[in-house]
Short mmCIF file of C-alpha atoms in Angstrom, two decimals:
data_model
loop_
_atom_site.label_atom_id
_atom_site.label_comp_id
_atom_site.label_asym_id
_atom_site.label_seq_id
_atom_site.Cartn_x
_atom_site.Cartn_y
_atom_site.Cartn_z
CA MET A 2 -23.98 -34.27 33.70
CA VAL A 3 -26.47 -36.62 32.06
CA THR A 4 -28.48 -34.99 29.29
CA ARG A 5 -31.98 -36.53 29.30
CA LEU A 6 -34.04 -35.29 26.42
CA LYS A 7 -37.72 -35.00 27.07
CA GLY A 8 -40.52 -33.40 25.14
CA LYS A 9 -44.25 -32.99 24.97
CA PRO A 10 -46.41 -35.72 23.43
CA GLY A 11 -46.76 -35.27 19.69
CA GLU A 12 -43.53 -33.29 19.23
CA GLY A 13 -40.88 -34.32 16.78
CA GLY A 14 -41.13 -37.02 14.13
CA LYS A 15 -40.91 -40.75 13.90
CA GLN A 16 -37.51 -42.27 14.31
CA LYS A 17 -35.98 -43.54 11.12
CA GLY A 18 -33.80 -46.60 10.74
CA LYS A 19 -33.85 -50.34 10.77
CA PRO A 20 -36.10 -52.13 13.25
CA GLY A 21 -34.45 -52.72 16.58
CA ARG A 22 -31.88 -49.96 16.07
CA THR A 23 -32.18 -46.70 17.98
CA GLY A 24 -30.34 -43.51 18.79
CA ALA A 25 -27.10 -42.62 17.04
CA ALA A 26 -26.98 -45.94 15.19
CA ALA A 27 -30.42 -45.49 13.58
CA SER A 28 -29.71 -44.89 9.88
CA LYS A 29 -27.49 -43.62 7.12
CA ILE A 30 -27.00 -39.90 6.86
CA LYS A 31 -28.60 -38.31 3.82
CA VAL A 32 -26.10 -36.25 1.77
CA SER A 33 -27.22 -33.87 -0.96
CA ILE A 34 -25.94 -31.05 -3.17
CA THR A 35 -27.73 -27.74 -3.60
CA HIS A 36 -26.77 -25.16 -6.24
CA GLY A 37 -27.87 -21.83 -4.86
CA ASN A 38 -27.69 -19.25 -2.13
CA LEU A 39 -27.12 -20.50 1.42
CA GLY A 40 -29.60 -17.91 2.66
CA TYR A 41 -32.47 -20.23 1.77
CA THR A 42 -31.40 -23.23 3.84
CA ARG A 43 -33.24 -23.86 7.09
CA HIS A 44 -30.26 -25.59 8.74
CA ALA A 45 -27.25 -24.15 10.52
CA VAL A 46 -24.44 -23.57 7.99
CA ALA A 47 -20.82 -24.73 8.45
CA VAL A 48 -18.16 -22.35 7.14
CA GLY A 49 -14.40 -22.17 7.57
CA HIS A 50 -12.28 -19.37 9.01
CA TYR A 51 -8.55 -18.99 8.51
CA GLN A 52 -6.28 -17.70 11.26
CA GLU A 53 -5.91 -13.89 11.28
CA ASP A 54 -8.35 -13.56 8.38
CA ALA A 55 -11.30 -11.22 7.90
CA ILE A 56 -14.93 -12.31 7.97
CA VAL A 57 -15.87 -12.47 4.30
CA GLY A 58 -18.13 -14.25 1.81
CA ALA A 59 -20.58 -16.78 3.19
CA GLU A 60 -19.24 -16.13 6.67
CA ALA A 61 -20.05 -12.41 6.37
CA TYR A 62 -23.56 -13.25 5.22
CA LEU A 63 -24.13 -15.43 8.28
CA ASP A 64 -22.72 -12.64 10.48
CA HIS A 65 -25.32 -10.25 9.02
CA VAL A 66 -28.20 -12.70 9.53
CA LEU A 67 -27.10 -13.35 13.12
CA ASP A 68 -26.94 -9.63 14.01
CA ASP A 69 -23.11 -9.37 13.96
CA ARG A 70 -22.63 -12.07 16.62
CA LEU A 71 -19.64 -13.47 14.70
CA SER A 72 -18.00 -10.03 14.51
CA ARG A 73 -18.49 -9.41 18.22
CA HIS A 74 -16.85 -12.71 19.11
CA LYS A 75 -13.93 -11.94 16.78
CA LEU A 76 -13.52 -8.44 18.21
CA LEU A 77 -13.13 -9.90 21.69
CA GLY A 78 -10.73 -12.62 20.58
CA GLN A 79 -13.28 -15.40 21.08
CA TYR A 80 -13.39 -16.60 17.48
CA PRO A 81 -12.04 -19.70 15.70
CA GLY A 82 -8.98 -19.50 13.54
CA ARG A 83 -6.47 -22.06 14.69
CA LEU A 84 -7.04 -25.68 13.68
CA ASP A 85 -9.42 -27.58 15.94
CA THR A 86 -11.08 -24.41 17.20
CA ASN A 87 -14.76 -23.73 16.47
CA ALA A 88 -17.81 -21.72 17.46
CA VAL A 89 -21.52 -22.47 17.23
CA PHE A 90 -24.15 -19.78 16.80
CA ILE A 91 -27.82 -20.89 16.83
CA ASN A 92 -30.26 -18.45 15.27
CA PRO A 93 -32.56 -17.35 18.10
CA ASP A 94 -35.44 -16.92 15.65
CA PRO A 95 -36.79 -20.40 14.79
CA TYR A 96 -38.53 -19.04 11.69
CA GLU A 97 -35.54 -17.24 10.18
CA LYS A 98 -33.12 -18.80 7.71
CA PRO A 99 -30.38 -20.05 7.97
CA GLY A 100 -30.75 -21.79 11.32
CA GLY A 101 -27.35 -20.67 12.59
CA ALA A 102 -23.61 -20.86 11.91
CA ILE A 103 -20.93 -23.44 12.65
CA VAL A 104 -17.52 -21.83 12.25
CA VAL A 105 -14.57 -24.18 11.73
CA GLY A 106 -11.00 -23.03 12.46
CA LEU A 107 -8.68 -23.78 9.50
CA GLY A 108 -5.29 -22.49 10.62
CA PRO A 109 -3.03 -20.24 8.45
CA VAL A 110 -4.11 -19.65 4.86
CA GLY A 111 -2.41 -22.03 2.45
CA SER A 112 -1.43 -24.69 4.97
CA LEU A 113 -4.67 -26.67 5.31
CA SER A 114 -4.60 -30.36 4.40
CA PRO A 115 -7.67 -32.59 3.84
CA SER A 116 -6.89 -34.64 6.97
CA GLU A 117 -6.63 -31.45 9.05
CA LEU A 118 -9.94 -30.23 7.62
CA ALA A 119 -11.62 -33.54 8.52
CA ALA A 120 -10.35 -33.36 12.11
CA SER A 121 -11.28 -29.70 12.64
CA PHE A 122 -14.70 -30.18 11.07
CA SER A 123 -15.45 -33.20 13.27
CA ARG A 124 -14.76 -31.14 16.38
CA ALA A 125 -17.05 -28.34 15.15
CA LEU A 126 -19.83 -30.75 14.26
CA ALA A 127 -19.50 -32.46 17.66
CA ALA A 128 -19.86 -29.04 19.30
CA TYR A 129 -23.06 -28.42 17.34
CA VAL A 130 -24.43 -31.85 18.21
CA LEU A 131 -23.82 -31.14 21.87
CA ALA A 132 -25.48 -27.71 21.58
CA VAL A 133 -28.59 -29.32 20.09
CA ALA A 134 -28.59 -32.04 22.75
CA GLU A 135 -28.46 -29.56 25.60
CA SER A 136 -30.70 -26.88 24.10
CA SER A 137 -33.99 -25.97 25.78
CA ASP A 138 -35.25 -24.53 22.47
CA GLU A 139 -38.59 -26.02 21.45
CA ARG A 140 -37.45 -26.57 17.86
CA PHE A 141 -35.04 -29.29 19.00
CA ARG A 142 -37.29 -31.07 21.50
CA THR A 143 -38.63 -34.57 20.82
CA PRO A 144 -40.83 -36.99 22.80
CA GLU A 145 -39.05 -38.90 25.53
CA GLY A 146 -37.05 -41.78 24.12
CA VAL A 147 -36.87 -40.32 20.60
CA PRO A 148 -33.41 -39.02 19.60
CA ARG A 149 -33.04 -35.40 18.65
CA SER A 150 -32.25 -34.91 14.98
CA VAL A 151 -29.29 -32.90 13.70
CA SER A 152 -29.23 -31.67 10.10
CA ILE A 153 -26.70 -29.16 8.81
CA THR A 154 -25.68 -27.40 5.64
CA SER A 155 -22.02 -26.86 4.72
CA VAL A 156 -20.19 -24.90 2.11
CA LEU A 157 -17.29 -26.69 0.44
CA ILE A 158 -14.82 -25.62 3.11
CA GLY A 159 -11.17 -25.16 2.07
CA THR A 160 -11.81 -24.77 -1.66
CA GLY A 161 -10.88 -21.67 -3.60
CA ALA A 162 -8.17 -19.72 -1.81
CA GLY A 163 -7.74 -22.63 0.60
CA GLY A 164 -6.03 -24.72 -2.05
CA ILE A 165 -8.12 -27.87 -1.50
CA SER A 166 -10.07 -29.37 -4.39
CA VAL A 167 -13.84 -29.80 -4.32
CA ARG A 168 -13.44 -33.58 -4.11
CA GLU A 169 -10.93 -33.32 -1.26
CA SER A 170 -13.21 -30.96 0.65
CA LEU A 171 -16.29 -33.12 0.26
CA PHE A 172 -14.48 -36.31 1.26
CA ALA A 173 -12.82 -34.56 4.24
CA LEU A 174 -16.16 -33.22 5.51
CA LEU A 175 -17.79 -36.66 5.20
CA LYS A 176 -14.87 -38.25 7.06
CA GLY A 177 -15.25 -35.67 9.82
CA THR A 178 -18.96 -36.44 9.96
CA LYS A 179 -18.32 -40.17 10.17
CA LYS A 180 -16.01 -39.61 13.12
CA VAL A 181 -18.82 -37.88 15.01
CA MET A 182 -21.18 -40.75 14.02
CA ASP A 183 -18.67 -43.18 15.55
CA ILE A 184 -18.60 -41.18 18.78
CA LEU A 185 -22.40 -41.15 18.96
CA ARG A 186 -22.61 -44.88 18.33
CA GLU A 187 -20.11 -45.58 21.09
CA ALA A 188 -21.95 -43.27 23.48
CA HIS A 189 -25.21 -45.05 22.66
CA ARG A 190 -23.56 -48.43 23.23
CA ARG A 191 -22.34 -47.43 26.68
CA ASN A 192 -25.44 -45.57 27.82
CA LYS A 193 -28.34 -45.12 25.41
CA ASP A 194 -29.87 -42.36 27.59
CA LEU A 195 -26.73 -40.23 27.89
CA LEU A 196 -26.75 -38.56 24.46
CA GLN A 197 -29.88 -39.22 22.44
CA VAL A 198 -28.94 -37.42 19.24
CA ARG A 199 -28.56 -38.63 15.66
CA ILE A 200 -27.22 -36.88 12.60
CA GLU A 201 -29.86 -37.06 9.88
CA GLU A 202 -28.71 -34.91 6.96
CA LEU A 203 -25.69 -33.11 5.55
CA GLU A 204 -26.46 -30.73 2.71
CA PHE A 205 -23.67 -29.18 0.67
CA VAL A 206 -24.54 -25.80 -0.79
CA GLU A 207 -22.54 -24.15 -3.58
CA LEU A 208 -23.26 -20.83 -5.27
CA TRP A 209 -21.50 -21.66 -8.56
CA GLN A 210 -22.76 -24.35 -10.94
CA ASP A 211 -19.33 -25.70 -11.93
CA ALA A 212 -18.35 -26.37 -8.32
CA ALA A 213 -21.75 -27.88 -7.55
CA LEU A 214 -21.32 -30.30 -10.45
CA GLN A 215 -17.82 -31.24 -9.27
CA ALA A 216 -19.28 -31.94 -5.82
CA ALA A 217 -21.97 -34.14 -7.41
CA ARG A 218 -19.33 -36.19 -9.23
CA ALA A 219 -17.36 -36.57 -5.99
CA LEU A 220 -20.51 -37.71 -4.18
CA GLU A 221 -21.02 -40.39 -6.82
CA GLN A 222 -17.57 -41.70 -5.92
CA VAL A 223 -18.51 -41.82 -2.24
CA LYS A 224 -21.13 -44.47 -3.05
CA ASN A 225 -18.36 -46.90 -3.96
CA ASP A 226 -15.89 -45.84 -1.30
CA PRO A 227 -15.21 -48.77 1.11
CA ASP A 228 -14.88 -46.50 4.14
CA LEU A 229 -17.66 -44.02 3.51
CA GLY A 230 -20.21 -45.58 1.19
CA LYS A 231 -22.06 -47.68 3.75
CA TRP A 232 -22.58 -44.73 6.12
CA PHE A 233 -24.08 -42.19 3.75
CA ASP A 234 -27.20 -42.11 1.60
CA CYS A 235 -25.80 -40.09 -1.30
CA HIS A 236 -28.14 -38.04 -3.49
CA SER A 237 -25.81 -36.84 -6.26
CA ARG A 238 -28.43 -35.13 -8.37
CA VAL A 239 -27.90 -31.39 -7.94
CA ARG A 240 -30.93 -29.49 -6.66
CA LYS A 241 -31.18 -25.94 -7.99
CA SER A 242 -32.28 -23.30 -5.52
CA THR A 243 -32.76 -19.55 -5.40
CA GLY A 244 -29.69 -17.47 -6.18
CA ALA A 245 -27.84 -20.07 -8.26
CA GLN A 246 -25.01 -18.52 -10.31
CA TYR A 247 -23.04 -19.57 -13.37
CA ARG A 248 -19.57 -18.85 -14.75
CA LEU A 249 -17.33 -20.04 -17.55
CA ILE A 250 -14.16 -20.15 -15.47
CA ARG A 251 -13.42 -20.35 -11.78
CA GLU A 252 -12.58 -16.96 -10.31
CA GLU A 253 -11.28 -15.94 -6.94
CA ASP A 254 -13.67 -14.24 -4.56
CA PRO A 255 -12.79 -10.52 -4.74
CA ALA A 256 -13.42 -10.26 -1.00
CA TRP A 257 -10.30 -12.33 -0.33
CA TRP A 258 -7.03 -10.54 0.47
CA HIS A 259 -4.34 -12.23 -1.60
CA ARG A 260 -1.18 -13.00 0.27
CA LEU A 261 2.40 -13.44 -0.81
CA GLN A 262 4.39 -15.92 1.23
CA ILE A 263 8.16 -15.94 0.77
CA LEU A 264 9.93 -19.09 1.93
CA GLY A 265 13.64 -19.23 2.28
#
């Protein structure tokens, strides 16, 4: 099926990018860091979910905002957990924040690697891009010929109990995003009318100041990375938002169930 994206005159915004470039190849993706509560972001929020785990933390907050849709899917066995599984939930209220949830399957707790995170996140982001492309919701519509814009917020997936550092998480999520960019560029090269969508912004949100500052330092490194630097417009200055919290030392989220794994 060919997805042709049409809209009413005057809808949407001007296309950004270099002259002569359109669609998925239009421009770098803006990347930023926000220190605060994810409840104040207008974008859909990407979170991770481990296999056989409970819905806790940021994921539980999104479940509440979305009227327990995540819990219902989990109850019926239609919820991510294994690597490369995902689910997209768009908030039906265009005026409510956040704009939805993108749940990324992470596999068993303690076994996630940065490369696995990048691959699973890319699949989840691709699913959200496709949902936006095919949506009849007015908030996503643009004038004919103007690509739809995708902007998301993500927590630092895999950090904390996941055993992945803040830097590893940020780099993995950017690599997953770049993979989707590559897919969109190739689709545009083959048929510019088939999938008129571009990724515009990736915002990282972190509740704790120390982790937000670590993410900002990692984002500075992205600027000089030979594989990622040219694809992302990195804004490493941390923006403080409502609900920002501070701590002297990193602590585990009390909502997590700690597990003991005996190998032998």
